[in-house]
Amino acid sequence: MDESNNKENEFDDSVFEDSGDITRTTEDDDEAPLEPRFKYERLEGESTLPFMKTATFTSIDLHDKFIAIGTASGLIYILDHHGYGNFDSVPPLKPHRCAVSKLKFDETGSYILSCANDSKLVVSGVGNDKLCCTVNIQVMPKSICFSPDFIRQQSGHCFIMGERNLVLYEKRLFQYKASNLYSGSERDGFIHCCSWNDNLIAFTNDTGTRVYERGTEKILTSVQPTHDVDRVRSSRCPPKHMWMSENTLVIGWADTVTVLKIKGNEGMRRGEIHHIFHVSMFISGISYLPKNGSDYELFLVGLQMEGEDFDDCASVMSTMTTLTAMESSATAILKTCVIRPLGLKDYELQSEDEIVNIRLSTHTLPYMIHGLGIPYLSTYFILTTKQIIMAVPYGPEDGIKWRLQYKLYTEAFEMAKEHADMLAKTDVSPKKVGRKIIEGYLESKKARVAASWLPSICGDCKEEWEWAVDRFHDAKMSTLLGDVLPDRKPRLDPSAYEKVLLASLFNNVKLFRKLVQTWSPDLYMTSTIIDQTQWRIQQISKSEDIEDVEEVEKILMDALAHLYLYERKYESALKILMICQDFQIFNVIDKHQLFDLVKDQISDLMNINSERALRLLLDNADSVEPSFVMAKINGQPKLQLAYLTKLMSRNEGIEFADKAVQLYADHEKKKLLPFLKKNVNYNVTKARKLCSDRGFVEETIFLLAKSGNHYEAVKMMVREYKNIEKVIAYCKDQNDRDLWIHLLEVVADFPTHFSQLIIEASNCLDPILIMDKLPDDVDIPNLSEALEKLLTDFTNYVELQQCCYDSTLNDLHVLTNNLMIASDKSVSVSLMTRCSLCSQVIMNTGQDMIPRKFNDIKVFKCGHIFHLTCSASEIDRRQMIEDGICIACSDNSDHVNV
């Protein structure tokens, strides 16, 4: 390969100056991009090795400890995974005179098998030379592989080589013996890839991939290619093998991935294809990412051909030469992707990256690119002719940066919080990520969304909140902070709150008023805000460009009143609230006890809200006389009435009772009668004259009755109501016999009601008296029915009286008999019977055990027993109890009477 080609394939060093990511997703901007799984970095030790800048790389192989790199000059360099090499201990190997086409480590990393077009197979030692050898052959080998147990004693130290035939080399005493495992024809093409796992050998030529079993020495299965091998030649796009656990072989060839699993016991094995699918690139390397259980993901490295001159990439692969490539506008793009197999022909693309900062020459073909990995170390390498790139899985820091790049802010912040301890000292700590999110939304003109993020991002951190206030202030969006800015935990500097208040003052007056009312005045300098508010009000009053000037000015005046209250300038605050007719003035007066400042403005308070004004007056009755209030609202009778109603409900304002009657009569007639019934402090005569003059019938009747003029009341009710039921109900309430008689005389002029009155009065008057009051020569409707009802009711009444008399006599007879029976009973006196007065035993015995005589005691039929001396002394003391009457029963009788 000449120097011009090498220069075309140079690596752009500027890409790695800040260790940044060198990938971009291939998804459209309108679609959600796939998150990269890897970041691509240059080896750390590359700068320490001069040959890395000049050599052309042709092959690579990995071991857990080393990287072996073959070059176009035939040298093999042994490096560690970070690109450092100790050439004093392990000097570069020079097994070939031309470009090293293939390299292979044994399982222990002690030996390297290499081949080139110089027809030699060379086993070179890495710190060991016991099994080193060189085998000269007659063909140019295309693929090589060690046996898994190459280094083990008595294993034969075998390795295989593929050209047209698959040849096994087994060490004998002094040399290697070659034996053909498979013989291919010219039609079969070359074996460009072979691999060895346990006793299974896989190899691929143009007719497909075969799996050969050692021991049975037979081919178990064959997988045919699904692409056109004539168009995509194996020399330009060689196949790749990778063995996984459970004898699973993954074959990457051209644009096809095949997963083959060998099943069955030894001697009875067979191959099964589990997956076979096509990808959008020509595969240059294959590895896998282990997952839990049997699940796995495949890591693919390859080239994608793009260009307007080539619609068919397969044609490019078959026809491209150095000359045509230089004349063509087709470009080769180095890609990696991670896929998860699903069904037989289905897979899920997990990530897809284009490594765009590697400048590939226009004639770069898949065989010039190599991709290998050590899955359990999560380390993967990509080799081009001039660069070695290590693919490192994305860590939290890389994931956060990628999410921020694509404005996946929620996911970025959640990941930053999840790994907060790990990222505390990086530029993607939760604090810094939060700031980037806010900046991103502000730059995207989504300030409202940015404000909604602040509680989650800033939390209880004062420094972060103050930064956010400054940032929103710079963006002229401070008003959006009004609803989210904390006022307790944490408490910010006064300047932060003042910025939000002033921004609201000039842009959103309703928000300004809300903040003034809700925020504590301790948060900011109220004097500063008062000055700015006064200036703003003056500015608005002079402006002609502002819509709804009056409403805006009223809102600002309301806010200014609250600010004056915070400054304890109560007179100024009350003056503003009074001008604005603000209902809140009552709360202010109650809270700060400011009634003395407004008692001369009672009428103005009444105009704002009469209910609250009256309550205020009553609550401060000690501070103002009712006469003063009545004088202040003299020209407003309705307010006077409302005030007196409240006042009298508290049993106050007796001297205004007559005034209240007049006000009720003028403005609230419905409430006049309830007032007259409830209140007793008005002048009845004046009230009756007022109601009579106004024609208030019910009120006049009530006042007549209240003054004791029942006859006039009844007469007026009969004449005005013409409804005898109300009159009858009134007479029943009074329960006056003479009133009933008067009613009969009055109703005699209204014959239509006389029958009903006869029925109702029968229970209160003698029927004979009622009969005497019947008018002569007057036709009374339903008179016969009424008289019949009268006589029936009277008869029933007489019978009821007789029955009650008979029942009483019977009860008296029974009670008398019971009394006589009780009086004839004897009274038992025992040794333990006690005196009802002194409670001592009646028949106490003396020292000689001789009981007292019975003439020492007094026994009554009621059962009470007394000592004669106790009874006599008690009768003398009381001097009101006759002899022969039981003292105990007399006491009970007195108690009952009381």
PDB file of C-alpha atoms in Angstrom, residues 153-333:
ATOM      1  CA  GLN A 153       1.096 -31.449  26.451  1.00  0.00           C
ATOM      2  CA  GLN A 154       0.258 -34.414  24.238  1.00  0.00           C
ATOM      3  CA  SER A 155      -2.486 -32.433  22.514  1.00  0.00           C
ATOM      4  CA  GLY A 156      -0.560 -32.426  19.251  1.00  0.00           C
ATOM      5  CA  HIS A 157      -0.164 -28.619  19.371  1.00  0.00           C
ATOM      6  CA  CYS A 158      -2.515 -28.384  16.412  1.00  0.00           C
ATOM      7  CA  PHE A 159      -3.608 -25.480  14.278  1.00  0.00           C
ATOM      8  CA  ILE A 160      -5.485 -25.207  11.023  1.00  0.00           C
ATOM      9  CA  MET A 161      -4.994 -23.274   7.832  1.00  0.00           C
ATOM     10  CA  GLY A 162      -7.547 -22.508   5.159  1.00  0.00           C
ATOM     11  CA  GLU A 163      -6.845 -21.867   1.497  1.00  0.00           C
ATOM     12  CA  ARG A 164      -8.928 -23.937  -0.936  1.00  0.00           C
ATOM     13  CA  ASN A 165      -8.496 -26.855   1.425  1.00  0.00           C
ATOM     14  CA  LEU A 166      -8.801 -26.899   5.165  1.00  0.00           C
ATOM     15  CA  VAL A 167      -5.531 -28.336   6.453  1.00  0.00           C
ATOM     16  CA  LEU A 168      -4.797 -29.533   9.990  1.00  0.00           C
ATOM     17  CA  TYR A 169      -1.205 -29.222  11.186  1.00  0.00           C
ATOM     18  CA  GLU A 170      -0.231 -31.527  14.025  1.00  0.00           C
ATOM     19  CA  LYS A 171       3.187 -31.475  15.637  1.00  0.00           C
ATOM     20  CA  ARG A 172       5.217 -34.690  15.438  1.00  0.00           C
ATOM     21  CA  LEU A 173       8.633 -35.322  16.847  1.00  0.00           C
ATOM     22  CA  PHE A 174      10.586 -32.851  14.739  1.00  0.00           C
ATOM     23  CA  GLN A 175       8.074 -31.282  12.390  1.00  0.00           C
ATOM     24  CA  TYR A 176       4.400 -30.619  11.727  1.00  0.00           C
ATOM     25  CA  LYS A 177       2.329 -33.130   9.831  1.00  0.00           C
ATOM     26  CA  ALA A 178      -0.331 -31.767   7.499  1.00  0.00           C
ATOM     27  CA  SER A 179      -3.628 -33.567   6.888  1.00  0.00           C
ATOM     28  CA  ASN A 180      -6.605 -32.367   4.856  1.00  0.00           C
ATOM     29  CA  LEU A 181      -9.892 -32.084   6.744  1.00  0.00           C
ATOM     30  CA  TYR A 182     -11.702 -30.686   3.729  1.00  0.00           C
ATOM     31  CA  SER A 183     -10.748 -30.450   0.082  1.00  0.00           C
ATOM     32  CA  GLY A 184     -12.349 -27.760  -1.997  1.00  0.00           C
ATOM     33  CA  SER A 185     -12.471 -27.200  -5.724  1.00  0.00           C
ATOM     34  CA  GLU A 186     -11.880 -24.046  -7.646  1.00  0.00           C
ATOM     35  CA  ARG A 187     -15.610 -23.475  -7.778  1.00  0.00           C
ATOM     36  CA  ASP A 188     -15.738 -23.515  -3.975  1.00  0.00           C
ATOM     37  CA  GLY A 189     -13.389 -20.563  -3.682  1.00  0.00           C
ATOM     38  CA  PHE A 190     -11.021 -19.823  -0.827  1.00  0.00           C
ATOM     39  CA  ILE A 191     -11.640 -20.446   2.853  1.00  0.00           C
ATOM     40  CA  HIS A 192     -11.469 -16.867   4.101  1.00  0.00           C
ATOM     41  CA  CYS A 193     -12.449 -17.613   7.695  1.00  0.00           C
ATOM     42  CA  CYS A 194     -12.047 -20.544  10.055  1.00  0.00           C
ATOM     43  CA  SER A 195     -12.561 -20.952  13.790  1.00  0.00           C
ATOM     44  CA  TRP A 196     -12.185 -23.707  16.372  1.00  0.00           C
ATOM     45  CA  ASN A 197     -14.371 -24.283  19.460  1.00  0.00           C
ATOM     46  CA  ASP A 198     -13.956 -27.456  21.543  1.00  0.00           C
ATOM     47  CA  ASN A 199     -13.913 -30.232  18.911  1.00  0.00           C
ATOM     48  CA  LEU A 200     -15.888 -28.207  16.353  1.00  0.00           C
ATOM     49  CA  ILE A 201     -14.174 -26.462  13.459  1.00  0.00           C
ATOM     50  CA  ALA A 202     -16.128 -23.915  11.407  1.00  0.00           C
ATOM     51  CA  PHE A 203     -14.874 -22.656   8.039  1.00  0.00           C
ATOM     52  CA  THR A 204     -16.406 -20.598   5.260  1.00  0.00           C
ATOM     53  CA  ASN A 205     -15.752 -20.520   1.523  1.00  0.00           C
ATOM     54  CA  ASP A 206     -17.850 -19.226  -1.361  1.00  0.00           C
ATOM     55  CA  THR A 207     -20.286 -22.144  -1.122  1.00  0.00           C
ATOM     56  CA  GLY A 208     -21.151 -21.537   2.527  1.00  0.00           C
ATOM     57  CA  THR A 209     -20.151 -22.258   6.099  1.00  0.00           C
ATOM     58  CA  ARG A 210     -19.488 -25.790   7.267  1.00  0.00           C
ATOM     59  CA  VAL A 211     -18.966 -27.202  10.745  1.00  0.00           C
ATOM     60  CA  TYR A 212     -16.542 -30.102  11.021  1.00  0.00           C
ATOM     61  CA  GLU A 213     -16.445 -32.380  14.073  1.00  0.00           C
ATOM     62  CA  ARG A 214     -13.152 -33.794  15.259  1.00  0.00           C
ATOM     63  CA  GLY A 215     -13.426 -37.350  16.497  1.00  0.00           C
ATOM     64  CA  THR A 216     -16.158 -38.402  14.092  1.00  0.00           C
ATOM     65  CA  GLU A 217     -14.155 -36.625  11.381  1.00  0.00           C
ATOM     66  CA  LYS A 218     -17.198 -35.527   9.467  1.00  0.00           C
ATOM     67  CA  ILE A 219     -19.029 -32.366   8.494  1.00  0.00           C
ATOM     68  CA  LEU A 220     -22.102 -31.857  10.692  1.00  0.00           C
ATOM     69  CA  THR A 221     -23.885 -29.086   8.845  1.00  0.00           C
ATOM     70  CA  SER A 222     -23.576 -26.573   6.044  1.00  0.00           C
ATOM     71  CA  VAL A 223     -25.092 -23.076   5.861  1.00  0.00           C
ATOM     72  CA  GLN A 224     -25.549 -21.659   2.374  1.00  0.00           C
ATOM     73  CA  PRO A 225     -24.865 -17.972   1.730  1.00  0.00           C
ATOM     74  CA  THR A 226     -27.936 -15.789   1.232  1.00  0.00           C
ATOM     75  CA  HIS A 227     -26.131 -13.139  -0.832  1.00  0.00           C
ATOM     76  CA  ASP A 228     -24.676 -13.243  -4.313  1.00  0.00           C
ATOM     77  CA  VAL A 229     -21.052 -14.285  -3.748  1.00  0.00           C
ATOM     78  CA  ASP A 230     -20.168 -13.310  -7.318  1.00  0.00           C
ATOM     79  CA  ARG A 231     -21.195  -9.723  -6.713  1.00  0.00           C
ATOM     80  CA  VAL A 232     -19.962  -9.476  -3.118  1.00  0.00           C
ATOM     81  CA  ARG A 233     -16.665 -11.274  -3.328  1.00  0.00           C
ATOM     82  CA  SER A 234     -15.257 -12.862  -0.231  1.00  0.00           C
ATOM     83  CA  SER A 235     -11.836 -11.384  -0.918  1.00  0.00           C
ATOM     84  CA  ARG A 236     -13.299  -7.892  -0.484  1.00  0.00           C
ATOM     85  CA  CYS A 237     -15.889  -8.716   2.174  1.00  0.00           C
ATOM     86  CA  PRO A 238     -14.617 -11.789   4.032  1.00  0.00           C
ATOM     87  CA  PRO A 239     -16.857 -13.689   6.456  1.00  0.00           C
ATOM     88  CA  LYS A 240     -16.428 -13.418  10.240  1.00  0.00           C
ATOM     89  CA  HIS A 241     -16.934 -16.101  12.896  1.00  0.00           C
ATOM     90  CA  MET A 242     -17.661 -15.842  16.595  1.00  0.00           C
ATOM     91  CA  TRP A 243     -18.295 -18.741  18.961  1.00  0.00           C
ATOM     92  CA  MET A 244     -20.561 -18.249  21.948  1.00  0.00           C
ATOM     93  CA  SER A 245     -21.589 -20.523  24.765  1.00  0.00           C
ATOM     94  CA  GLU A 246     -23.460 -23.776  24.144  1.00  0.00           C
ATOM     95  CA  ASN A 247     -21.727 -24.299  20.788  1.00  0.00           C
ATOM     96  CA  THR A 248     -23.461 -21.315  19.217  1.00  0.00           C
ATOM     97  CA  LEU A 249     -21.750 -19.936  16.114  1.00  0.00           C
ATOM     98  CA  VAL A 250     -22.465 -16.429  14.827  1.00  0.00           C
ATOM     99  CA  ILE A 251     -21.548 -15.834  11.189  1.00  0.00           C
ATOM    100  CA  GLY A 252     -21.294 -12.338   9.781  1.00  0.00           C
ATOM    101  CA  TRP A 253     -20.888 -12.303   6.023  1.00  0.00           C
ATOM    102  CA  ALA A 254     -21.561  -9.424   3.654  1.00  0.00           C
ATOM    103  CA  ASP A 255     -24.808  -7.916   4.964  1.00  0.00           C
ATOM    104  CA  THR A 256     -26.111 -11.113   6.608  1.00  0.00           C
ATOM    105  CA  VAL A 257     -25.928 -12.330  10.191  1.00  0.00           C
ATOM    106  CA  THR A 258     -26.587 -16.009  10.836  1.00  0.00           C
ATOM    107  CA  VAL A 259     -26.819 -17.632  14.265  1.00  0.00           C
ATOM    108  CA  LEU A 260     -26.180 -21.388  14.100  1.00  0.00           C
ATOM    109  CA  LYS A 261     -26.487 -23.683  17.115  1.00  0.00           C
ATOM    110  CA  ILE A 262     -24.975 -27.169  17.239  1.00  0.00           C
ATOM    111  CA  LYS A 263     -27.229 -29.507  19.210  1.00  0.00           C
ATOM    112  CA  GLY A 264     -27.149 -33.131  20.259  1.00  0.00           C
ATOM    113  CA  ASN A 265     -24.603 -35.408  21.882  1.00  0.00           C
ATOM    114  CA  GLU A 266     -21.201 -36.161  20.433  1.00  0.00           C
ATOM    115  CA  GLY A 267     -21.550 -38.370  17.381  1.00  0.00           C
ATOM    116  CA  MET A 268     -25.225 -37.397  16.959  1.00  0.00           C
ATOM    117  CA  ARG A 269     -24.887 -33.666  16.527  1.00  0.00           C
ATOM    118  CA  ARG A 270     -26.767 -31.458  14.103  1.00  0.00           C
ATOM    119  CA  GLY A 271     -26.920 -27.775  13.279  1.00  0.00           C
ATOM    120  CA  GLU A 272     -29.972 -25.544  13.681  1.00  0.00           C
ATOM    121  CA  ILE A 273     -30.312 -22.011  12.360  1.00  0.00           C
ATOM    122  CA  HIS A 274     -31.908 -19.870  15.062  1.00  0.00           C
ATOM    123  CA  HIS A 275     -31.605 -16.479  13.406  1.00  0.00           C
ATOM    124  CA  ILE A 276     -30.773 -15.163   9.973  1.00  0.00           C
ATOM    125  CA  PHE A 277     -31.289 -11.526   9.063  1.00  0.00           C
ATOM    126  CA  HIS A 278     -29.876  -8.725   6.959  1.00  0.00           C
ATOM    127  CA  VAL A 279     -28.349  -5.469   8.152  1.00  0.00           C
ATOM    128  CA  SER A 280     -27.707  -2.169   6.398  1.00  0.00           C
ATOM    129  CA  MET A 281     -23.911  -2.513   6.109  1.00  0.00           C
ATOM    130  CA  PHE A 282     -21.145  -4.877   5.061  1.00  0.00           C
ATOM    131  CA  ILE A 283     -19.877  -6.646   8.167  1.00  0.00           C
ATOM    132  CA  SER A 284     -16.198  -6.301   9.063  1.00  0.00           C
ATOM    133  CA  GLY A 285     -16.275  -7.531  12.640  1.00  0.00           C
ATOM    134  CA  ILE A 286     -18.603  -9.189  15.086  1.00  0.00           C
ATOM    135  CA  SER A 287     -18.805  -9.674  18.835  1.00  0.00           C
ATOM    136  CA  TYR A 288     -21.509  -9.815  21.441  1.00  0.00           C
ATOM    137  CA  LEU A 289     -22.688  -8.193  24.663  1.00  0.00           C
ATOM    138  CA  PRO A 290     -23.560 -10.745  27.348  1.00  0.00           C
ATOM    139  CA  LYS A 291     -26.895 -10.317  29.122  1.00  0.00           C
ATOM    140  CA  ASN A 292     -28.639 -12.137  31.931  1.00  0.00           C
ATOM    141  CA  GLY A 293     -29.477 -15.762  31.216  1.00  0.00           C
ATOM    142  CA  SER A 294     -29.389 -16.876  27.607  1.00  0.00           C
ATOM    143  CA  ASP A 295     -30.216 -13.429  26.266  1.00  0.00           C
ATOM    144  CA  TYR A 296     -27.525 -11.563  24.342  1.00  0.00           C
ATOM    145  CA  GLU A 297     -26.955  -8.673  21.958  1.00  0.00           C
ATOM    146  CA  LEU A 298     -24.672  -8.641  18.929  1.00  0.00           C
ATOM    147  CA  PHE A 299     -22.074  -5.934  18.332  1.00  0.00           C
ATOM    148  CA  LEU A 300     -21.402  -5.408  14.625  1.00  0.00           C
ATOM    149  CA  VAL A 301     -18.723  -3.342  12.889  1.00  0.00           C
ATOM    150  CA  GLY A 302     -18.979  -2.655   9.182  1.00  0.00           C
ATOM    151  CA  LEU A 303     -18.992  -0.292   6.228  1.00  0.00           C
ATOM    152  CA  GLN A 304     -21.931   1.393   4.585  1.00  0.00           C
ATOM    153  CA  MET A 305     -21.465   2.581   1.015  1.00  0.00           C
ATOM    154  CA  GLU A 306     -23.171   5.858   0.163  1.00  0.00           C
ATOM    155  CA  GLY A 307     -23.074   7.896  -3.050  1.00  0.00           C
ATOM    156  CA  GLU A 308     -25.275   8.989  -5.907  1.00  0.00           C
ATOM    157  CA  ASP A 309     -23.260   6.981  -8.446  1.00  0.00           C
ATOM    158  CA  PHE A 310     -23.890   3.650  -6.744  1.00  0.00           C
ATOM    159  CA  ASP A 311     -27.366   2.519  -5.913  1.00  0.00           C
ATOM    160  CA  ASP A 312     -26.347  -1.098  -5.647  1.00  0.00           C
ATOM    161  CA  CYS A 313     -23.682  -1.517  -2.985  1.00  0.00           C
ATOM    162  CA  ALA A 314     -23.062  -5.085  -4.052  1.00  0.00           C
ATOM    163  CA  SER A 315     -21.983  -3.828  -7.463  1.00  0.00           C
ATOM    164  CA  VAL A 316     -19.580  -1.505  -5.715  1.00  0.00           C
ATOM    165  CA  MET A 317     -18.083  -4.412  -3.827  1.00  0.00           C
ATOM    166  CA  SER A 318     -17.603  -6.470  -6.951  1.00  0.00           C
ATOM    167  CA  THR A 319     -16.314  -3.818  -9.324  1.00  0.00           C
ATOM    168  CA  MET A 320     -14.405  -1.368  -7.159  1.00  0.00           C
ATOM    169  CA  THR A 321     -10.743  -0.948  -7.846  1.00  0.00           C
ATOM    170  CA  THR A 322      -8.316   1.725  -6.789  1.00  0.00           C
ATOM    171  CA  LEU A 323      -8.849   3.559 -10.066  1.00  0.00           C
ATOM    172  CA  THR A 324     -12.653   3.428 -10.049  1.00  0.00           C
ATOM    173  CA  ALA A 325     -12.737   4.408  -6.399  1.00  0.00           C
ATOM    174  CA  MET A 326     -10.677   7.518  -7.071  1.00  0.00           C
ATOM    175  CA  GLU A 327     -13.024   8.491  -9.923  1.00  0.00           C
ATOM    176  CA  SER A 328     -16.208   7.760  -7.945  1.00  0.00           C
ATOM    177  CA  SER A 329     -18.077   9.955  -5.530  1.00  0.00           C
ATOM    178  CA  ALA A 330     -19.126   6.982  -3.377  1.00  0.00           C
ATOM    179  CA  THR A 331     -18.115   7.215   0.258  1.00  0.00           C
ATOM    180  CA  ALA A 332     -17.547   4.477   2.793  1.00  0.00           C
ATOM    181  CA  ILE A 333     -18.903   5.175   6.261  1.00  0.00           C
TER     182      ILE A 333
END
